[in-house]
Coordinates of C-alpha atoms in Angstrom, one line a residue:
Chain A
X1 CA 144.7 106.6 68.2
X2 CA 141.3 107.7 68.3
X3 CA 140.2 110.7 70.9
X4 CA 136.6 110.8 72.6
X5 CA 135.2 113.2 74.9
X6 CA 134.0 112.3 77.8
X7 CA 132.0 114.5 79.7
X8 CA 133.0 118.1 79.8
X9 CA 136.3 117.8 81.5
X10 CA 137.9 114.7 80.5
X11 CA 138.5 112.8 77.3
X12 CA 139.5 108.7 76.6
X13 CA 142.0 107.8 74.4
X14 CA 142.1 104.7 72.3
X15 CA 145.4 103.1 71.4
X16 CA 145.9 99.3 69.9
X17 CA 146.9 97.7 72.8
X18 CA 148.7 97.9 77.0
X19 CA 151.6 98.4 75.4
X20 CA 150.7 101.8 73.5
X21 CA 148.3 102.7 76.5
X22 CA 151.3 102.7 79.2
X23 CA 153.6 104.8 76.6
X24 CA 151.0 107.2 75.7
X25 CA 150.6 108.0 79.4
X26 CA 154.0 108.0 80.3
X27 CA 154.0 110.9 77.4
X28 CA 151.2 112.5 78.4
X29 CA 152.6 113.0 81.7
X30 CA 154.2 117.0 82.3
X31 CA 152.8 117.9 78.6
X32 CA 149.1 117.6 79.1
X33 CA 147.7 119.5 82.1
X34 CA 145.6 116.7 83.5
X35 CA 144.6 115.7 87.6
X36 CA 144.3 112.4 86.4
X37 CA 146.0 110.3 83.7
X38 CA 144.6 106.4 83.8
X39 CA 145.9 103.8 81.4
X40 CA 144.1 100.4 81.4
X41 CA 144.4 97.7 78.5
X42 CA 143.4 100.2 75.7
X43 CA 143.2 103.3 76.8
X44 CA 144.4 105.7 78.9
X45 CA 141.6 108.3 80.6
X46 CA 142.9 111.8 80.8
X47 CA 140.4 113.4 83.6
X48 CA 140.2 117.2 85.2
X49 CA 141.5 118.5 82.0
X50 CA 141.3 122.3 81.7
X51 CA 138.6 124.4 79.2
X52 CA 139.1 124.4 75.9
X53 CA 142.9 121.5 76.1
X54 CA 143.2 121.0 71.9
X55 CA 144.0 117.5 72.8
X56 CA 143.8 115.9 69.4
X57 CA 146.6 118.8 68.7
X58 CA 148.8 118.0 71.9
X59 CA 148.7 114.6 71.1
X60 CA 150.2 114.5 67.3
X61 CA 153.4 114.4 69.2
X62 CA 153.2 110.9 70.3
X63 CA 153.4 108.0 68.0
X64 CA 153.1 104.5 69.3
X65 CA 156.8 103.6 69.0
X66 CA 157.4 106.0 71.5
X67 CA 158.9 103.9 74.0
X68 CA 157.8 103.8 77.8
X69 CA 160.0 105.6 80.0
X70 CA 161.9 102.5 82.0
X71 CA 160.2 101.9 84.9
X72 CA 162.1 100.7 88.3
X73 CA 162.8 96.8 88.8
X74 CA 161.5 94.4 91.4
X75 CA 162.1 91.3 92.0
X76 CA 159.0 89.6 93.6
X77 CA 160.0 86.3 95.8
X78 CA 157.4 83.9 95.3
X79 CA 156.6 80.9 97.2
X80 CA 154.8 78.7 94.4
X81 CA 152.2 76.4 96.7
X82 CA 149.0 78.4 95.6
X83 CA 145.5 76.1 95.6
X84 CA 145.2 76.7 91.3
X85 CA 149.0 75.7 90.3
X86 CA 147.9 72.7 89.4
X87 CA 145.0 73.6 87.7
X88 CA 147.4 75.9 86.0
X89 CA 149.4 73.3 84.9
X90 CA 146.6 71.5 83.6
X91 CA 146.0 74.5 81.2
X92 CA 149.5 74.9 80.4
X93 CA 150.0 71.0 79.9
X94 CA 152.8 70.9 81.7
X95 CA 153.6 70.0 85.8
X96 CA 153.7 72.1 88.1
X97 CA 157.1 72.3 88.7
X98 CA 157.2 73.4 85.1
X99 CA 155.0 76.5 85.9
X100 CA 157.0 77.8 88.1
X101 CA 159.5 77.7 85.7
X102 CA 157.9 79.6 82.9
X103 CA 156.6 81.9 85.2
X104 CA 159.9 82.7 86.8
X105 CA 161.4 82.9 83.3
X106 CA 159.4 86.2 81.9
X107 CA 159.5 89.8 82.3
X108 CA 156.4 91.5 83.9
X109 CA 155.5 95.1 83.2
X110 CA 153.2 96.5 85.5
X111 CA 150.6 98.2 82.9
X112 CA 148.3 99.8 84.8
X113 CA 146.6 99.3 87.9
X114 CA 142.6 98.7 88.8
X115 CA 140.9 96.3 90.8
X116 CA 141.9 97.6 94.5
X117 CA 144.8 100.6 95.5
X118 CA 148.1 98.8 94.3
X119 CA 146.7 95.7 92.0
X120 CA 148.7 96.3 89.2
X121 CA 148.2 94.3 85.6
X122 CA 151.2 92.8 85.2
X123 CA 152.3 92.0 81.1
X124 CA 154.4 89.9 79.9
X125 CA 152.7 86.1 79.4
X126 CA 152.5 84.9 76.0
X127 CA 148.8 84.9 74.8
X128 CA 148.9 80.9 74.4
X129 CA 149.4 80.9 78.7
X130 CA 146.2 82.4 78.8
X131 CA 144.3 80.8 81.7
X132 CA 140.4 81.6 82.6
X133 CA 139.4 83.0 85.3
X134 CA 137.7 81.2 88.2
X135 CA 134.2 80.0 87.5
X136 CA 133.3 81.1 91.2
X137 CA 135.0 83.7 92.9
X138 CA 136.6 83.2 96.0
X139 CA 134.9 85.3 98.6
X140 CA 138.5 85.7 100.4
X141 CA 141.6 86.1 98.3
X142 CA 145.0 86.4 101.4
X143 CA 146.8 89.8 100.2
X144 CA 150.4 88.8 98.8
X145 CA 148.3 86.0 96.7
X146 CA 150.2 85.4 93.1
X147 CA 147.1 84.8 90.3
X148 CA 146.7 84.6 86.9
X149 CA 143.6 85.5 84.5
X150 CA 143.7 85.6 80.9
X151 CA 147.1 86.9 80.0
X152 CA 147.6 88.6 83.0
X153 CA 149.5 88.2 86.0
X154 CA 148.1 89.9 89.5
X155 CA 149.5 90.4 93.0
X156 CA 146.3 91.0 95.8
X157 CA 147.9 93.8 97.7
X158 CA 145.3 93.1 100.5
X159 CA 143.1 90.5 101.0
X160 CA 139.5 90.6 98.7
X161 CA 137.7 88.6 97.2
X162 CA 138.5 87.6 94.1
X163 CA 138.3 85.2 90.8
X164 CA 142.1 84.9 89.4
X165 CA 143.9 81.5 89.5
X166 CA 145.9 81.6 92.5
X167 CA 149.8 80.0 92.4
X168 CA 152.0 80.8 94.8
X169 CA 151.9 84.1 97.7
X170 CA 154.7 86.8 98.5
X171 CA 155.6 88.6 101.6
X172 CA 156.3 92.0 99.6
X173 CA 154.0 94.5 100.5
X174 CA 152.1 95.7 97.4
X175 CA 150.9 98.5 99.1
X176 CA 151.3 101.3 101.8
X177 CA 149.7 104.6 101.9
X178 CA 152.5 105.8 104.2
X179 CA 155.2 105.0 101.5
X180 CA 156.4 108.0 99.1
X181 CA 154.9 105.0 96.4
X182 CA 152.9 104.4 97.8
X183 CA 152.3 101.6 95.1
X184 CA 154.9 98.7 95.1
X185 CA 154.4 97.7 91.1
X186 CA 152.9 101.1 89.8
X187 CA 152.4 101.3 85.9
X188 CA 155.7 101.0 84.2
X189 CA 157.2 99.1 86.6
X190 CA 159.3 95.7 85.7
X191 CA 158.6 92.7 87.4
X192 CA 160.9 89.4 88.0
X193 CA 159.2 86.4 89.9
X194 CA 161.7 84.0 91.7
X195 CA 161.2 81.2 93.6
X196 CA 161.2 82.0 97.4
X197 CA 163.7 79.5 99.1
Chain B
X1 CA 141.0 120.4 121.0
X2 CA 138.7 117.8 120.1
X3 CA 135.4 116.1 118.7
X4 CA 133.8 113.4 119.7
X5 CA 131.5 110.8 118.4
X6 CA 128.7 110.0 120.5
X7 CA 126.6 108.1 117.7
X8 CA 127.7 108.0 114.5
X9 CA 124.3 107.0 112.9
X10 CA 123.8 105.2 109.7
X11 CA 127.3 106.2 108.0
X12 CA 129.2 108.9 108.9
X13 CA 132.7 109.7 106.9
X14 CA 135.3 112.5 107.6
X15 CA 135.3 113.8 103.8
X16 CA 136.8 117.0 102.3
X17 CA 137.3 117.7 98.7
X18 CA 138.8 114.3 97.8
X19 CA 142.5 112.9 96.6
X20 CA 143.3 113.9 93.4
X21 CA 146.4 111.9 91.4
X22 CA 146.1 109.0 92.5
X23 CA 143.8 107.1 90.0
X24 CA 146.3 105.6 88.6
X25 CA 147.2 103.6 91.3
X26 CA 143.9 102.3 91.2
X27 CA 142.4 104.7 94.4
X28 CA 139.3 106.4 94.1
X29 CA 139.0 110.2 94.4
X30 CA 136.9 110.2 97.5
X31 CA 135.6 113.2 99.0
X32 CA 132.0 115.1 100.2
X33 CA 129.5 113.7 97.6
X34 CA 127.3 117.2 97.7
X35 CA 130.3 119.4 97.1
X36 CA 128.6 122.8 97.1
X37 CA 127.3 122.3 100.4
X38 CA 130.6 121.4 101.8
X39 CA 132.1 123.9 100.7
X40 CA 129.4 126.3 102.4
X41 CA 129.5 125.0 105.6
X42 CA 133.1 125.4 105.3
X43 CA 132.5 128.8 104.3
X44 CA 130.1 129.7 107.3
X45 CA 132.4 128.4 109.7
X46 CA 135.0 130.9 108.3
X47 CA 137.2 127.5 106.8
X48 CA 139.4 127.0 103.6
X49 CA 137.3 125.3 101.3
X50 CA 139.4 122.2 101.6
X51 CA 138.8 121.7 105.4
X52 CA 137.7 118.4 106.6
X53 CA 134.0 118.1 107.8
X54 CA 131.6 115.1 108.4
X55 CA 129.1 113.5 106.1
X56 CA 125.9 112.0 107.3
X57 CA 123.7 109.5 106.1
X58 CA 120.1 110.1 106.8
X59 CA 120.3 109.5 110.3
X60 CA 122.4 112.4 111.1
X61 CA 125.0 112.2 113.8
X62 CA 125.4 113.4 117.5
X63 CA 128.9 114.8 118.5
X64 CA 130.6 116.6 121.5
X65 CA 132.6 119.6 121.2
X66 CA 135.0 120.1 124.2
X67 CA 136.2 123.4 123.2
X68 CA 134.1 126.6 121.9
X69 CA 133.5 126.3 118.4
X70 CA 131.5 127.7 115.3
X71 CA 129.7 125.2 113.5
X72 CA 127.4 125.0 110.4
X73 CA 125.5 122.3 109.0
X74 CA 124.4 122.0 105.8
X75 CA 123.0 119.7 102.9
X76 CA 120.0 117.6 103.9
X77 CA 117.8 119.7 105.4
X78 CA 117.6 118.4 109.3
X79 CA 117.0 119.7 112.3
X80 CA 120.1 121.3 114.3
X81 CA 120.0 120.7 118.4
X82 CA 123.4 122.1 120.6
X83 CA 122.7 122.0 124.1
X84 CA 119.3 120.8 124.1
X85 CA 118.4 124.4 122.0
X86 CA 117.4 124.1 118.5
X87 CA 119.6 126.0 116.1
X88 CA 119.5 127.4 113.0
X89 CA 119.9 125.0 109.6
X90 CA 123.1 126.7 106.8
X91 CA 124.2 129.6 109.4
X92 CA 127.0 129.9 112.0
X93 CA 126.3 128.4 115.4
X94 CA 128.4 129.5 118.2
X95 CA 128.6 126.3 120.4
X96 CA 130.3 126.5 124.0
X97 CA 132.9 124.1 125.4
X98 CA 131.4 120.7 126.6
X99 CA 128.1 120.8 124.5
X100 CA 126.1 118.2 122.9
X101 CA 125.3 118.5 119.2
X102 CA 122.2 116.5 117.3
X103 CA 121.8 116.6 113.9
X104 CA 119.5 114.7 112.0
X105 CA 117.6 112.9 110.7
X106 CA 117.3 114.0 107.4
X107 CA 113.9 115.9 106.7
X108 CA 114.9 115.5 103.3
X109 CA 117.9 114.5 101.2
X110 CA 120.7 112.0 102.3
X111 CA 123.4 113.7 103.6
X112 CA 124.2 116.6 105.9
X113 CA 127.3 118.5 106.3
X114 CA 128.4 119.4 109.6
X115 CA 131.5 122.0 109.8
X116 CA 133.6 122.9 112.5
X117 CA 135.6 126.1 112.8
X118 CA 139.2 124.8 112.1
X119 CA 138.1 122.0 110.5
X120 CA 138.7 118.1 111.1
X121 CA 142.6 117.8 111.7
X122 CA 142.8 114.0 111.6
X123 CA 146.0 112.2 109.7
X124 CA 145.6 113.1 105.9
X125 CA 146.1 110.0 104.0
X126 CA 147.8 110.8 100.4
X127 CA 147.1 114.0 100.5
X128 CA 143.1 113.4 101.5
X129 CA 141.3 113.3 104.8
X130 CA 138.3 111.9 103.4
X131 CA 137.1 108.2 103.6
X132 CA 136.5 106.2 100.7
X133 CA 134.0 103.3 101.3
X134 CA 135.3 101.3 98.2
X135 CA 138.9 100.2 99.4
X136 CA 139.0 102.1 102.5
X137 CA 141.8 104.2 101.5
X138 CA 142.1 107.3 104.2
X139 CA 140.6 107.9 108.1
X140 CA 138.9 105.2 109.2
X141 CA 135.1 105.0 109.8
X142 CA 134.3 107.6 112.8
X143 CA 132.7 105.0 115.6
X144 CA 131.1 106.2 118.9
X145 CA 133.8 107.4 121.5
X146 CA 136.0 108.3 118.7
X147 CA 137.6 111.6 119.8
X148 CA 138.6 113.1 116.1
X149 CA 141.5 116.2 116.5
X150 CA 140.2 119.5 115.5
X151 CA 142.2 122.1 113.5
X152 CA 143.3 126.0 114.9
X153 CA 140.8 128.3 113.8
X154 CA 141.1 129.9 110.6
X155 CA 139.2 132.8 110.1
X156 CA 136.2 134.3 111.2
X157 CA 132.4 132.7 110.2
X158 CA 131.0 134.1 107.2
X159 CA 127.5 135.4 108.8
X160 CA 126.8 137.8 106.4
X161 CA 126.3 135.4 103.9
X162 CA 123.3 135.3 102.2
X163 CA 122.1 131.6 101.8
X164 CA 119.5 131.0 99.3
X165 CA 118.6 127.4 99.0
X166 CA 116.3 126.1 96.3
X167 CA 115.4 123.0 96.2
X168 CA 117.3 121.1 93.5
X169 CA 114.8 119.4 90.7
X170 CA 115.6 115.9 90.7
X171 CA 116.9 115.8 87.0
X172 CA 120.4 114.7 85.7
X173 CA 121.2 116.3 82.5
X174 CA 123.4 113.7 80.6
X175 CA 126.6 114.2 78.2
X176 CA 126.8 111.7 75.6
X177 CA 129.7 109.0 77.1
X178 CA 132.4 107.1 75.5
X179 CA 130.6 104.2 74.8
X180 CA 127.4 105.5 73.8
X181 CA 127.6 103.5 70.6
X182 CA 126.8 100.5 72.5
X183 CA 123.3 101.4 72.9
X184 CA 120.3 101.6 70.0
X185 CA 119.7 104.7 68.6
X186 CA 116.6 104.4 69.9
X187 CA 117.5 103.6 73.2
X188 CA 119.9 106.9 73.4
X189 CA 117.0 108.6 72.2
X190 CA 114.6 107.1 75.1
X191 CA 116.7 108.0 77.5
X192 CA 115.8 111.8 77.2
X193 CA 113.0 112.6 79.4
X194 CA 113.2 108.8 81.0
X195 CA 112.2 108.4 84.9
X196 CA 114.1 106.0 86.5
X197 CA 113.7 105.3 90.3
X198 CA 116.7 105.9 92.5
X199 CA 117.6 102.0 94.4
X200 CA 118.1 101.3 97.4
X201 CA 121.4 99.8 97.5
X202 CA 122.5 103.4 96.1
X203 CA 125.9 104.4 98.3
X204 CA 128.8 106.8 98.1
X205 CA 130.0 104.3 95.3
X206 CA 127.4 104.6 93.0
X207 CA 123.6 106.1 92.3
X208 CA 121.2 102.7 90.9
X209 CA 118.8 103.4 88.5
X210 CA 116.1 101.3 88.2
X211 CA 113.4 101.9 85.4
X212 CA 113.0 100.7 81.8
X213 CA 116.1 98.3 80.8
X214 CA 118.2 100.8 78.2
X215 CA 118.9 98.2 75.6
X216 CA 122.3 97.7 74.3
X217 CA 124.1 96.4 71.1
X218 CA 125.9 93.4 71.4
X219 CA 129.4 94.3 71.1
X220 CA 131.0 91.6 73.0
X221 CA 133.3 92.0 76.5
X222 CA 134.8 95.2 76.7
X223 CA 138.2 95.7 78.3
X224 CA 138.6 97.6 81.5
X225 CA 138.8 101.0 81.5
X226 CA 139.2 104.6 83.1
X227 CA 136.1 105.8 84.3
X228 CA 135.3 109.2 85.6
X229 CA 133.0 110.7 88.3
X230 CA 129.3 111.1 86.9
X231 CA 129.8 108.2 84.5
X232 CA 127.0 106.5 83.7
X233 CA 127.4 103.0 84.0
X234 CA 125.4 99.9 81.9
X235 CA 125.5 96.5 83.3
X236 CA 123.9 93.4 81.2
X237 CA 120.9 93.9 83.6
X238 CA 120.0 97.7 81.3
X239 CA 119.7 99.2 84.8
X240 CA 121.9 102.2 84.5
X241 CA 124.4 103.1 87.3
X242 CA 126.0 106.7 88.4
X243 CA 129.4 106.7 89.5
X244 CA 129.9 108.4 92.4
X245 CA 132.6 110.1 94.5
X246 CA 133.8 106.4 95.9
X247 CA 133.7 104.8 92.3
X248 CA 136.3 102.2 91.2
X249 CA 138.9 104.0 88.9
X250 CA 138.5 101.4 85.8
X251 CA 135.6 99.4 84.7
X252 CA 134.1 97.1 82.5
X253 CA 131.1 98.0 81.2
X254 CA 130.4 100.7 78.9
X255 CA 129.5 104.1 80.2
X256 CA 127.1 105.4 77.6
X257 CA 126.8 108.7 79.6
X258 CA 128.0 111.4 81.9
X259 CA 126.1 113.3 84.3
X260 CA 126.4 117.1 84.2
X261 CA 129.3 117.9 87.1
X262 CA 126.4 120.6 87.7
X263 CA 124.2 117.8 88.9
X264 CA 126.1 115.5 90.9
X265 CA 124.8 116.9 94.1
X266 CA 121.5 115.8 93.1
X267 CA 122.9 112.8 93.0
X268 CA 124.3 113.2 96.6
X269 CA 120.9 113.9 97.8
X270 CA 118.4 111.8 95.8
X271 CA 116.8 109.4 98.6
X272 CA 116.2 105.5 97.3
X273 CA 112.6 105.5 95.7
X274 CA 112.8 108.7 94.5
X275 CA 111.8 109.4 91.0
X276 CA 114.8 111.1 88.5
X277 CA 114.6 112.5 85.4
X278 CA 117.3 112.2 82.9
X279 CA 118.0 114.6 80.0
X280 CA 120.1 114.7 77.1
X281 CA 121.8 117.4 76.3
X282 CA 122.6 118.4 73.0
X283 CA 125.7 118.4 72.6
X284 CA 127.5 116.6 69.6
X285 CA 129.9 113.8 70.4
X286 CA 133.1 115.4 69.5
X287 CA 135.6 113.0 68.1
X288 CA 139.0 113.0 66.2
X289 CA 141.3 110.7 64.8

């Protein structure tokens, strides 16, 4: 872990990995007096924290084996018919069929979110399912698409443009400002894919 | 009970002090991008600092009140027509039922504050009433013949207040940002004193800087992160960018500086093809573990 200020009112915290970030701001949550606490791959922002917060102090508490607290489950029907599945499967070496098999067969965490209100990064591929990213962007991405990039596994709560492989789309709605979350998949949360019938 | 929207110029957003909390979910804070003068209009109108008002870009905007009201406007310096009379510029302006209010355009600066007496009461949106122009999260874009719900009157205006405006100096005084490492020395080091020239597809999202490339170490691809208001943002182009208000909550290349939360409304303000100066200030990165 490794502390930097940033600015006078906020400080960035550098952990090994998504994993670490997620737990560290579940932690950090009702102990540190922050407005804003952001995790992303490998850090987690604390921001709007008051004059003179001994962070590196408040901090020693947490170790990385501090486990996140359990976030809720959702299952996410998927209907697996999106225009990269079988470039996917190329990368995978496998069929398509078989895609939608591995990808209904892990457990997503939703590790932080970015992009757009609701996108969460979702965890859980194994580094060798790594896929790139599209060598031109879509300029229109439908919201409910389900993509991949790199490791990572995306719902488009809204539609955008966008550059991650697209496989398959879900009616769920990812977000709604209206709701009390407002954010379908928000960090911590535990994601199951099935196939839509 | 109402305002309307007879032109809403350039841009024109509802803004108030911003939502907080909600970063995580990947939504940006929002909110007026030259906070101190928001919060003096509010403050001449006899608001809570948190009441909604209007931004304008440049342009101005021309409303109708259809109910006696206080207003103030305030930021850009512009010129202030109700009913056809020309009105004072930061004080209260008692405006009667049915009248027609100009402001704008800017004489100079970007954007104006204009402040009703019980504020803007359209439908908060988590918390907020204030637009953000990145993912469009809160009231939508006010368009001409859009009647926008005004709040009860608070208190009374705030006349007695003595307003002493001083031109800002168009200088951003810079912390010393999380990834400041990814810049040379001597780049860091250039950057005190540097002009850079404001660009002009500068918005509520983010200020461009366009000057001398600041030249970076090759560090490889750095993973997304939190990013704060004020950050200063490099791109592989060298041409620095300031996150403002409307700025996405994580991003992906290094901020190698923070702009003084002091300064920010010089940021709000700074017209593109202006000339800023940027200025390091000494303080020492401070860094544990």
């Amino acid at each position: 872990m490794h502390i930097t200020q940033v600015g006078p009112r906020a400080a960035l915290v550098e952990v090994a990995d998504a994993a670490e970030a997620l737990s560290l701001a579940g932690w950090v949550r009702g102990r540190v007096a922050a407005e804003e606490v952001v995790p992303a791959a490998r850090t987690v922002l604390l921001d709007g924290l008051g004059p003179g917060t001994d962070l590196a102090a408040l901090l020693a508490g947490w170790s990385p084996e501090v486990p996140a607290p359990p976030g809720p489950w959702v299952t996410v029907p998927v209907v697996y018919d999106g225009p990269d599945l079988e470039a996917v499967a190329a990368h995978w070496g496998c069929s398509a069929g078989d895609v939608v098999v591995r990808h209904t067969a892990h457990v997503f965490v939703s590790a932080f979110c970015g992009f757009s209100p609701g996108f969460a990064y979702l965890s859980g591929l194994p580094t060798e399912l790594a896929v790139p990213r599209l060598a031109s962007p879509r300029t229109r991405v439908e919201a409910g698409s389900v993509a991949l990039a790199d490791a990572w596994c995306g719902i488009y709560p809204t539609a955008s443009p966008g550059g991650w492989q697209v496989i398959g789309r879900t009616d769920l709605t990812l977000w709604d400002p209206t709701r009390e979350q407002p954010a379908l998949l928000a960090p911590g949360t535990r994601v199951r894919f099935v196939e839509a019938s | 009970m109402t305002l309307v929207v007879l032109d809403p110029g350039a841009l024109t957003t509802v803004q108030d002090r911003g939502r907080r909390g909600w970063a995580h979910l990947g939504v940006p804070r929002a909110g007026a991008l030259d906070a101190d003068a928001a919060a003096l209009a509010n403050r001449l109108v006899g608001n809570e600092p948190d009441a909604a008002l209007l931004e304008t870009t440049l342009t101005g905007v021309r409303v109708r009140l259809e109910e006696a009201r206080t207003l103030a406007v305030t930021g850009a310096e512009c010129d202030v027509v109700v009913g056809g009379r020309s009105c004072a510029f930061a004080e209260p302006v008692s405006v009667r039922a049915g009248a027609e209010v100009q402001i704008g355009p800017a004489r100079r600066g970007v954007r104006s504050y204009l402040a009703v007496s019980g504020g803007l009461a359209v439908a908060p949106v988590l918390g907020s009433r204030s637009t953000d122009t990145l993912a469009w999260v809160g009231p939508p874009l006010p368009q001409a013949g859009d009647k926008l719900p005004l709040g009860p009157v608070a208190g009374p205006p705030r006349a007695a207040d003595v307003v002493v405006r001083r031109p800002r100096e168009a200088v951003l005084r810079l912390h010393r940002g999380p990834r400041a490492d990814w810049v040379t020395s001597q780049a860091w080091d250039a950057l005190d004193g540097a002009a850079y020239t404001v660009g002009a597809d500068s918005n509520r999202i983010g200020l461009r800087l366009e000057g001398r490339a600041v030249e970076r170490v090759e560090r490889g691809e750095l993973a997304s992160e939190g990013v704060v208001l004020g950050a200063v943002q490099l791109p592989p182009s060298g041409q620095p960018v300031v996150f403002l208000h409307d700025h996405p909550v994580t991003g992906g290349y290094p901020v190698i500086a923070v702009v003084d939360p002091d300064d920010l409304g010089v940021c709000a303000q700074l017209r593109p093809g202006e000339e800023v100066a940027l200025r390091a200030l000494g303080d020492r990165r401070r860094s544990h573990g």
